[in-house]
């Protein structure tokens, strides 16, 4: 069987390697239009920031090394420019020799990935404006920053790559500013999680321009729709990616409106013997919806699966859930599954709860706090989670990613027995805690209200701050009265049981205890502020 593979990085190289491990009999040809194959896209920002200093480290495999190990005919500088599905062949243009030729296939695998979106505004093609996809892009930026070691840099687009670039450019000495059209950074997380990140980045000296659109880039400035001009010696455009599927336009392979390849659960396109994977395809998501999730883990998992499917396996791709993680200086932001925004868009019923937990025992030196947003169905099935914090966020998001994948309930989160010793954890892991809090809601022991509900608290209701007197004096919600939790039983007569009581404390725990005391003393309508005054303050500072 003769198998052609278009694209030589995560999906392409991955599928070739697995095909060869499955069978020594196949003839495999891999076409890559660039010079490099199997390189570490995800490491590129760190090479620019001098965190990775060894150029060779970016290349996981050379074309020669890969070809030899897996007996694959690796053709670099070879762009597939046309596909003839009737005669089962592709037209290839060699950028080095300028020769064009046809190559026939029995099976064709498409993994052309996604390229940066380049907007049409004036100045996008100036010499100090860059996008980042591959090693040549990286070297261009590096050459620029090596010559001009400091100055002002504007990153257009506050997604993962944009923020990684912002960190690395500041690391080099640039004064960095991020322009983002959306209301918050990182589209796949919700506003209150992003607010933690945004406050942190501002504290680190980055300037953020949210809800801002670029209209033009000049040699000195990035110009915004509102007339503002931001000085920029260097501009990185990272406003998202689009499937690199121009060569498939008239091929008969079905693409969606965004040019992404439509595949079924066996990663088959609509054309016989043509398969596709990776960043260029429209993924089947966990919820049954379809969307593009340009991440390395789905591409790698699909590569392995597709090689097996071609070799006769009946397995199907179970869908992507968009698990992702970002290092922004010392802060870590991570997400898995659905966000609140996506649940609302897809009209899926959900509940949410927030918890602040320490990454390990507070008494052990170096503990830090992480904020977890947990989303679940009204019956408790975990739909998604987002975490922002420091050390230990990575391990909690992976536990929650497993929970989402296997449709665990919040009750089951409480049952997980997770490794504990003081330097690593508390006896109740932050994931257990998120489960306990959500379980209390489902059991009717706790009822939440959220920062966005504060505007609906009436003057006839009671807003009750159960933190200590000194915490209250340092700052509180206007109209809140203060009865510290430990005084509540003795002062309960000061509250009228027929009124709605909106309780808050620092992060929600004392508020919950107060709620239980009041509920058991005949108070009917009590609500506890999820995330407490801490979350309220984060949102209030996010201006
Ligand atoms: P790609 O890796 O893009 O490979 C496609 C290849 O196909 C390209 O080399 C392209 O030149 C080639 N090609 C395209 N068209 C043709 C053609 N017609 N003929 C021949 N060759 C063609 N993901 C994460 O999960 N975590 C991260 O931290 C992360 N960081 C990233 C940082 C950066 C800077 C970038 C750019 C990406 C990052 N990603 C990250 C995304 C991740 O790299 C991709 O999801 C993954 O590489 C997708 O694999 P792919 O095979 O679909 O596409």
XYZ file of C-alpha atoms and ligand atoms in Angstrom:
596
model
C 0.000 0.000 0.000
C 1.320 3.434 -0.946
C 0.473 6.102 1.611
C 1.084 9.804 1.085
C 1.135 12.181 4.050
C 0.817 15.962 3.675
C 2.518 17.845 6.516
C 5.572 16.787 8.501
C 5.006 17.967 12.052
C 2.777 16.734 14.897
C 0.028 14.998 12.938
C 2.028 14.115 9.806
C 5.191 12.804 11.434
C 3.158 11.091 14.163
C 1.007 9.151 11.723
C 4.053 8.112 9.643
C 5.887 6.765 12.695
C 2.895 4.747 13.901
C 2.155 3.420 10.404
C 5.674 2.140 10.174
C 5.530 0.587 13.623
C 2.344 -1.125 12.479
C 3.745 -2.403 9.201
C 7.095 -2.729 7.481
C 5.254 -3.286 4.174
C 3.831 0.170 3.433
C 5.456 2.629 1.095
C 5.195 5.949 2.956
C 6.013 9.365 1.499
C 5.777 12.463 3.703
C 5.579 15.898 2.029
C 6.532 18.998 3.996
C 6.552 22.360 2.272
C 9.049 23.829 4.724
C 12.639 22.933 5.501
C 11.975 21.312 8.870
C 9.889 18.391 10.033
C 8.828 17.245 13.455
C 9.882 20.445 15.187
C 8.817 21.759 18.564
C 6.308 24.502 17.645
C 5.365 24.785 21.288
C 8.941 25.652 22.270
C 9.424 28.443 19.719
C 8.484 31.415 21.996
C 11.024 30.185 24.564
C 13.832 30.159 21.996
C 13.016 33.772 21.146
C 13.088 34.623 24.866
C 16.494 32.943 25.344
C 14.993 30.397 27.737
C 15.866 27.633 25.260
C 19.299 28.517 23.936
C 20.158 25.435 21.900
C 18.904 25.850 18.312
C 19.030 22.109 17.736
C 16.656 21.471 20.638
C 13.809 22.807 18.502
C 14.228 20.006 15.990
C 12.990 16.778 17.473
C 13.998 14.902 14.319
C 15.889 15.838 11.166
C 14.399 14.747 7.820
C 17.336 12.361 7.358
C 17.129 10.931 10.884
C 13.370 10.441 10.671
C 13.576 8.927 7.179
C 16.184 6.432 8.286
C 14.555 5.414 11.540
C 11.084 4.908 10.104
C 11.962 4.097 6.505
C 9.838 7.017 5.315
C 10.563 8.926 2.122
C 10.705 12.430 3.627
C 10.416 15.179 1.030
C 11.008 18.640 2.443
C 10.501 21.884 0.482
C 7.755 19.859 -1.203
C 4.377 21.518 -1.253
C 1.272 19.616 -2.259
C -0.509 22.151 -4.442
C -3.349 20.127 -5.932
C -5.320 16.989 -5.274
C -6.901 14.853 -7.983
C -9.231 12.459 -6.197
C -10.419 10.805 -9.398
C -6.978 9.578 -10.415
C -5.902 9.332 -6.769
C -2.829 11.541 -7.060
C -1.389 14.801 -5.719
C 0.572 17.484 -7.515
C 3.771 18.420 -5.689
C 5.856 21.563 -6.183
C 9.483 21.381 -5.083
C 10.516 24.827 -3.855
C 14.233 24.047 -4.213
C 14.224 22.658 -7.769
C 11.065 24.467 -8.926
C 9.949 21.148 -10.400
C 6.300 20.095 -10.317
C 5.193 16.460 -10.484
C 2.305 14.114 -9.720
C 2.482 11.373 -7.117
C -0.173 8.666 -6.883
C -1.593 7.191 -3.676
C -3.629 4.332 -2.334
C -4.318 6.279 0.853
C -3.833 9.992 1.430
C -3.469 11.581 4.861
C -3.835 15.335 5.262
C -2.194 17.063 8.218
C -1.399 20.535 6.854
C -2.062 22.276 10.172
C -3.114 25.869 10.639
C -1.393 29.121 9.790
C -1.549 32.468 11.592
C -4.419 34.705 10.540
C -2.947 37.778 8.923
C -5.374 40.684 8.967
C -5.657 43.000 6.044
C -5.029 46.332 7.787
C -2.335 48.671 6.492
C 1.152 48.019 7.793
C 0.668 44.307 8.534
C 3.517 43.608 6.105
C 6.052 46.033 7.592
C 9.505 44.660 8.436
C 9.022 44.915 12.219
C 5.723 42.979 12.150
C 5.899 39.199 12.650
C 3.775 36.095 13.004
C 4.989 32.859 14.585
C 4.293 29.404 13.264
C 7.533 27.654 12.472
C 11.307 27.680 12.760
C 11.968 30.202 9.946
C 9.473 32.632 11.599
C 11.324 32.118 14.875
C 14.705 32.877 13.356
C 13.333 36.062 11.769
C 12.064 37.342 15.115
C 15.255 36.264 16.839
C 17.404 38.069 14.289
C 15.367 41.226 14.933
C 15.542 40.994 18.738
C 19.260 40.170 18.623
C 19.848 43.437 16.753
C 17.387 45.524 18.739
C 17.659 44.213 22.239
C 15.131 46.497 23.942
C 12.299 48.810 23.017
C 8.537 48.667 22.865
C 6.716 45.593 21.676
C 3.027 45.219 20.895
C 1.450 41.777 20.812
C -1.813 41.811 18.880
C -3.998 38.986 20.189
C -4.030 37.775 23.787
C -4.305 34.023 23.272
C -1.798 31.395 24.344
C 0.895 32.233 21.786
C 0.410 35.975 22.315
C 0.875 35.729 26.071
C 3.857 33.380 25.752
C 5.428 35.869 23.361
C 4.632 38.757 25.723
C 6.427 36.983 28.558
C 9.437 36.129 26.436
C 9.750 39.611 24.954
C 9.607 41.165 28.411
C 12.237 38.668 29.457
C 14.456 40.083 26.693
C 13.933 43.615 28.005
C 11.029 44.861 25.894
C 8.268 46.974 27.320
C 5.289 44.874 26.275
C 1.696 45.764 25.542
C -1.075 43.389 24.502
C -3.997 44.426 22.309
C -7.026 42.140 22.460
C -10.345 42.635 20.681
C -12.275 40.430 23.112
C -13.396 41.524 26.602
C -10.691 39.346 28.139
C -7.510 37.429 27.342
C -7.624 33.767 26.236
C -10.899 33.053 24.502
C -11.287 29.531 25.921
C -11.497 30.707 29.551
C -14.165 32.818 31.217
C -13.880 36.406 32.324
C -13.463 35.838 36.071
C -10.572 33.412 35.472
C -9.003 35.772 32.950
C -9.352 38.635 35.450
C -6.815 36.918 37.743
C -4.394 36.653 34.814
C -4.990 40.216 33.649
C -4.399 41.726 37.115
C -1.240 39.665 37.408
C 0.106 40.735 33.995
C -0.558 44.385 34.823
C 1.355 43.941 38.099
C 4.222 42.544 36.024
C 4.284 45.814 34.091
C 2.444 44.781 30.925
C -0.114 47.170 29.533
C -3.338 45.584 28.289
C -5.677 47.102 25.735
C -8.854 45.018 25.927
C -11.896 45.421 23.691
C -9.508 47.169 21.303
C -9.180 46.687 17.574
C -6.127 47.550 15.515
C -6.805 49.586 12.387
C -3.278 50.198 11.143
C 0.380 49.631 11.892
C 2.885 52.353 11.049
C 6.686 52.161 11.437
C 6.302 53.761 14.898
C 2.819 52.910 16.130
C 0.021 50.411 16.380
C -3.152 52.436 15.831
C -6.432 51.482 17.506
C -9.998 51.998 16.403
C -10.565 54.501 19.221
C -7.776 56.738 17.892
C -5.171 55.641 20.447
C -1.627 55.087 19.159
C 0.714 52.655 20.892
C 4.449 53.036 20.302
C 5.858 49.793 18.849
C 9.377 48.941 17.718
C 8.298 45.327 17.287
C 4.856 43.865 16.611
C 3.772 40.241 16.983
C 0.463 39.316 15.376
C -1.110 36.359 17.105
C -4.811 36.801 16.525
C -5.505 33.138 15.913
C -4.997 30.508 13.256
C -6.795 29.284 10.164
C -6.639 25.883 8.515
C -3.874 25.763 5.897
C -6.129 24.119 3.335
C -5.994 26.458 0.322
C -4.660 23.589 -1.828
C -7.881 21.623 -1.234
C -10.214 24.320 -2.504
C -11.354 22.604 -5.706
C -10.405 19.064 -4.729
C -13.832 17.804 -3.715
C -12.694 17.288 -0.108
C -15.445 18.852 2.008
C -14.418 21.901 4.019
C -16.548 23.928 6.404
C -17.094 27.687 6.035
C -13.790 28.350 7.810
C -11.842 26.091 5.445
C -11.447 23.320 8.032
C -11.590 19.747 6.758
C -14.733 17.872 7.758
C -14.015 14.372 9.055
C -16.064 11.617 10.631
C -15.214 9.744 13.823
C -12.806 7.558 11.821
C -10.988 10.695 10.623
C -12.216 10.019 7.079
C -13.028 12.896 4.785
C -15.962 12.679 2.383
C -13.563 11.349 -0.300
C -12.707 7.651 -0.370
C -9.215 6.883 0.959
C -8.547 10.472 2.028
C -8.122 11.064 5.772
C -7.332 14.178 7.779
C -6.238 15.144 11.281
C -4.753 17.842 13.441
C -5.177 21.607 13.435
C -6.725 21.638 9.958
C -9.784 19.566 10.851
C -13.084 20.369 12.445
C -13.035 18.249 15.594
C -15.871 16.376 17.043
C -16.104 17.782 20.546
C -17.008 16.055 23.643
C -20.469 17.588 23.795
C -21.230 16.435 20.265
C -20.656 19.931 18.843
C -17.995 20.426 16.183
C -15.197 22.917 16.454
C -11.559 23.399 15.660
C -9.170 22.815 18.568
C -5.650 23.605 17.375
C -3.662 21.823 20.064
C -0.840 19.318 20.052
C -2.478 16.607 22.150
C -5.470 16.050 19.814
C -3.111 16.026 16.786
C -0.863 13.428 18.400
C -3.698 11.220 19.611
C -5.369 11.379 16.218
C -2.081 10.463 14.492
C -1.765 7.263 16.473
C -5.422 6.395 16.066
C -5.512 7.094 12.344
C -2.515 4.852 11.671
C -4.349 2.092 13.509
C -7.610 2.761 11.653
C -5.770 2.481 8.326
C -4.424 -0.838 9.560
C -7.927 -2.113 10.268
C -8.727 -0.922 13.793
C -12.406 -0.195 14.432
C -11.665 2.454 17.049
C -13.194 5.902 16.712
C -11.929 9.299 17.770
C -13.797 10.045 20.990
C -13.609 13.827 20.590
C -11.503 16.671 21.871
C -12.112 18.610 25.058
C -9.611 21.460 24.656
C -7.393 20.785 27.656
C -4.744 23.503 27.630
C -2.254 25.125 29.959
C -0.318 28.369 29.886
C 2.652 29.623 31.830
C 2.517 33.396 32.175
C 5.672 34.229 34.149
C 4.997 32.529 37.526
C 1.266 32.207 36.998
C -0.337 29.128 35.483
C -3.699 29.178 33.723
C -5.321 25.926 32.659
C -8.611 24.807 31.192
C -10.391 21.615 30.269
C -13.794 20.880 28.799
C -16.525 23.440 28.354
C -16.350 27.045 29.474
C -19.369 28.911 30.802
C -19.423 30.929 27.586
C -19.507 27.796 25.418
C -22.209 26.183 27.591
C -24.354 29.282 27.217
C -23.770 29.362 23.467
C -24.742 25.691 23.171
C -27.725 26.161 25.511
C -26.521 23.449 27.893
C -27.815 23.682 31.482
C -25.060 23.981 34.047
C -24.174 24.940 37.592
C -20.912 26.534 38.656
C -18.859 26.929 41.781
C -15.606 28.613 42.681
C -13.015 27.520 45.201
C -9.722 28.956 46.361
C -7.418 26.230 47.688
C -3.779 25.948 48.690
C -1.579 23.823 46.455
C -0.198 22.084 49.543
C -0.500 22.214 53.332
C -0.493 25.886 54.336
C 1.893 25.203 57.214
C 4.532 23.838 54.857
C 6.674 26.678 53.403
C 5.891 27.994 49.935
C 2.160 27.293 49.716
C 0.279 29.224 47.052
C -3.408 29.585 46.290
C -5.211 28.401 43.181
C -8.640 29.485 41.984
C -10.813 26.734 40.495
C -13.949 27.273 38.493
C -15.942 24.056 38.191
C -18.828 23.620 35.747
C -21.251 20.693 36.042
C -24.691 19.604 35.008
C -27.619 20.003 37.417
C -27.173 16.271 38.133
C -23.486 16.752 38.908
C -21.598 15.527 35.819
C -18.398 17.526 35.425
C -18.478 19.545 32.188
C -15.383 21.672 32.496
C -12.900 23.351 34.770
C -10.567 26.310 34.724
C -7.756 26.964 37.171
C -5.443 29.878 37.770
C -2.649 29.810 40.321
C 0.938 28.718 40.761
C 2.603 25.398 41.450
C 0.257 22.437 41.295
C -2.254 23.833 38.804
C -0.892 21.422 36.193
C -1.641 18.333 38.240
C -5.151 19.469 39.232
C -6.173 20.308 35.678
C -5.053 16.867 34.567
C -7.176 15.208 37.246
C -10.133 17.340 36.169
C -9.413 16.610 32.488
C -9.721 12.903 33.333
C -12.960 13.652 35.174
C -14.384 15.457 32.141
C -13.216 12.717 29.771
C -14.806 9.964 31.842
C -17.878 11.991 32.799
C -17.277 11.755 36.519
C -19.727 13.474 38.833
C -18.859 16.028 41.467
C -19.615 13.354 44.079
C -16.965 11.194 42.447
C -14.478 14.074 42.710
C -14.952 13.915 46.475
C -14.052 10.210 46.393
C -10.775 10.539 44.495
C -7.890 9.418 46.649
C -5.069 11.720 45.623
C -1.471 11.664 46.791
C -0.830 13.628 49.955
C 2.165 14.683 51.983
C 2.597 18.282 53.192
C 5.098 19.409 50.494
C 2.707 18.250 47.745
C -0.861 18.596 48.868
C -3.387 18.904 51.655
C -5.234 15.843 52.860
C -8.169 17.319 50.978
C -6.854 17.978 47.478
C -8.125 21.150 45.710
C -10.031 18.801 43.380
C -11.692 17.095 46.367
C -12.543 20.555 47.729
C -14.120 21.620 44.437
C -16.129 18.385 44.584
C -17.230 18.962 48.212
C -18.438 22.469 47.453
C -20.361 21.389 44.352
C -21.801 18.385 46.174
C -23.092 20.665 48.948
C -24.954 22.643 46.294
C -26.527 19.482 44.849
C -27.479 18.282 48.333
C -29.191 21.617 49.015
C -26.839 22.367 51.911
C -25.450 25.390 50.155
C -26.957 27.949 47.817
C -24.715 30.319 45.945
C -24.922 33.758 44.587
C -22.245 35.194 42.302
C -20.504 38.544 41.887
C -22.728 39.307 38.877
C -25.811 38.946 41.165
C -24.696 41.663 43.577
C -26.477 44.325 41.572
C -29.738 42.469 42.225
C -29.446 42.573 46.042
C -32.292 44.807 47.265
C -32.179 47.318 50.117
C -34.748 45.132 51.878
C -32.303 42.178 51.788
C -29.429 41.707 54.221
C -25.856 41.664 52.949
C -23.892 39.922 55.688
C -20.105 39.992 55.969
C -18.971 37.173 58.287
C -15.265 37.932 58.135
C -13.400 39.326 61.142
C -13.831 42.939 62.160
C -10.351 43.863 60.906
C -10.922 42.216 57.496
C -14.207 44.139 57.248
C -12.490 47.405 58.129
C -9.885 46.878 55.429
C -12.595 46.797 52.776
C -16.127 45.489 52.376
C -19.126 45.578 50.101
C -21.071 48.771 50.595
C -24.288 48.162 52.524
C -22.831 45.041 54.162
C -23.186 44.599 57.897
C -20.465 42.728 59.752
C -21.139 39.861 62.124
C -17.959 37.743 62.345
C -18.707 34.047 61.985
C -17.673 33.182 65.532
C -20.150 35.779 66.930
C -23.033 34.731 64.679
C -24.788 32.323 67.049
C -24.745 34.943 69.826
C -25.956 37.767 67.563
C -28.435 35.846 65.440
C -31.343 37.881 66.837
C -29.992 40.931 64.965
C -31.101 39.289 61.691
C -34.690 38.863 60.521
C -35.386 35.265 59.433
C -37.964 36.259 56.799
C -35.464 38.365 54.873
C -33.152 37.183 52.132
C -29.626 36.994 53.526
C -26.691 37.349 51.143
C -23.601 36.153 53.003
C -19.978 36.533 52.111
C -16.572 35.874 53.613
C -13.064 35.881 52.139
C -13.348 32.894 49.797
C -16.596 31.122 50.685
C -15.812 28.705 53.521
C -16.884 30.824 56.518
C -19.863 31.996 54.453
C -20.906 28.369 54.050
C -20.636 27.702 57.796
C -22.685 30.847 58.474
C -25.256 29.678 55.944
C -25.584 26.324 57.717
C -26.043 28.052 61.076
C -28.742 30.338 59.665
C -30.512 27.553 57.755
C -30.731 25.478 60.889
C -32.117 28.435 62.808
C -35.091 28.914 60.517
C -33.669 31.316 57.938
C -35.218 30.244 54.663
C -33.458 32.221 51.950
C -29.720 32.414 52.438
C -27.102 32.670 49.725
C -23.333 32.431 49.965
C -21.079 34.405 47.619
C -19.149 31.833 45.565
C -15.498 32.878 45.468
C -16.154 35.353 48.295
C -14.731 38.835 48.686
C -11.489 37.662 47.077
C -13.140 37.037 43.711
C -15.158 40.241 44.046
C -11.882 42.166 44.602
C -10.166 40.480 41.653
C -13.039 41.509 39.399
C -13.148 45.026 40.850
C -9.384 45.480 40.266
C -9.681 44.248 36.702
C -10.277 47.666 35.212
P 1.383 21.568 12.142
O 2.206 21.225 13.313
O 1.127 23.003 11.856
O 2.071 20.894 10.877
C 1.569 21.055 9.603
C 2.709 21.069 8.613
O 2.164 20.904 7.333
C 3.452 22.406 8.563
O 4.832 22.233 8.829
C 3.215 22.929 7.165
O 4.359 23.575 6.615
C 2.889 21.665 6.398
N 2.039 21.903 5.229
C 0.918 22.660 5.174
N 0.381 22.610 3.949
C 1.170 21.809 3.214
C 1.143 21.391 1.861
N 0.174 21.782 1.048
N 2.128 20.591 1.419
C 3.115 20.173 2.267
N 3.201 20.559 3.536
C 2.229 21.353 4.022
N -0.226 23.241 21.262
C -0.330 22.788 22.528
O -1.110 21.859 22.767
N 0.414 23.332 23.542
C 1.281 24.358 23.318
O 1.961 24.824 24.251
C 1.383 24.873 22.006
N 2.225 25.905 21.745
C 2.336 26.353 20.457
C 3.212 27.416 20.206
C 3.351 27.883 18.907
C 4.264 29.034 18.640
C 2.625 27.268 17.853
C 2.780 27.766 16.434
C 1.757 26.220 18.088
C 1.599 25.759 19.397
N 0.733 24.706 19.697
C 0.605 24.259 20.980
C -0.107 24.073 18.645
C 0.521 22.782 18.145
O 1.805 23.039 17.709
C -0.353 22.241 17.021
O -1.613 21.924 17.549
C 0.192 21.005 16.350
O 1.485 21.208 15.875
C -0.732 20.607 15.194
O -0.169 19.627 14.384
P -0.535 19.524 12.855
O 0.217 18.378 12.314
O -2.003 19.544 12.705
O -0.050 20.883 12.201
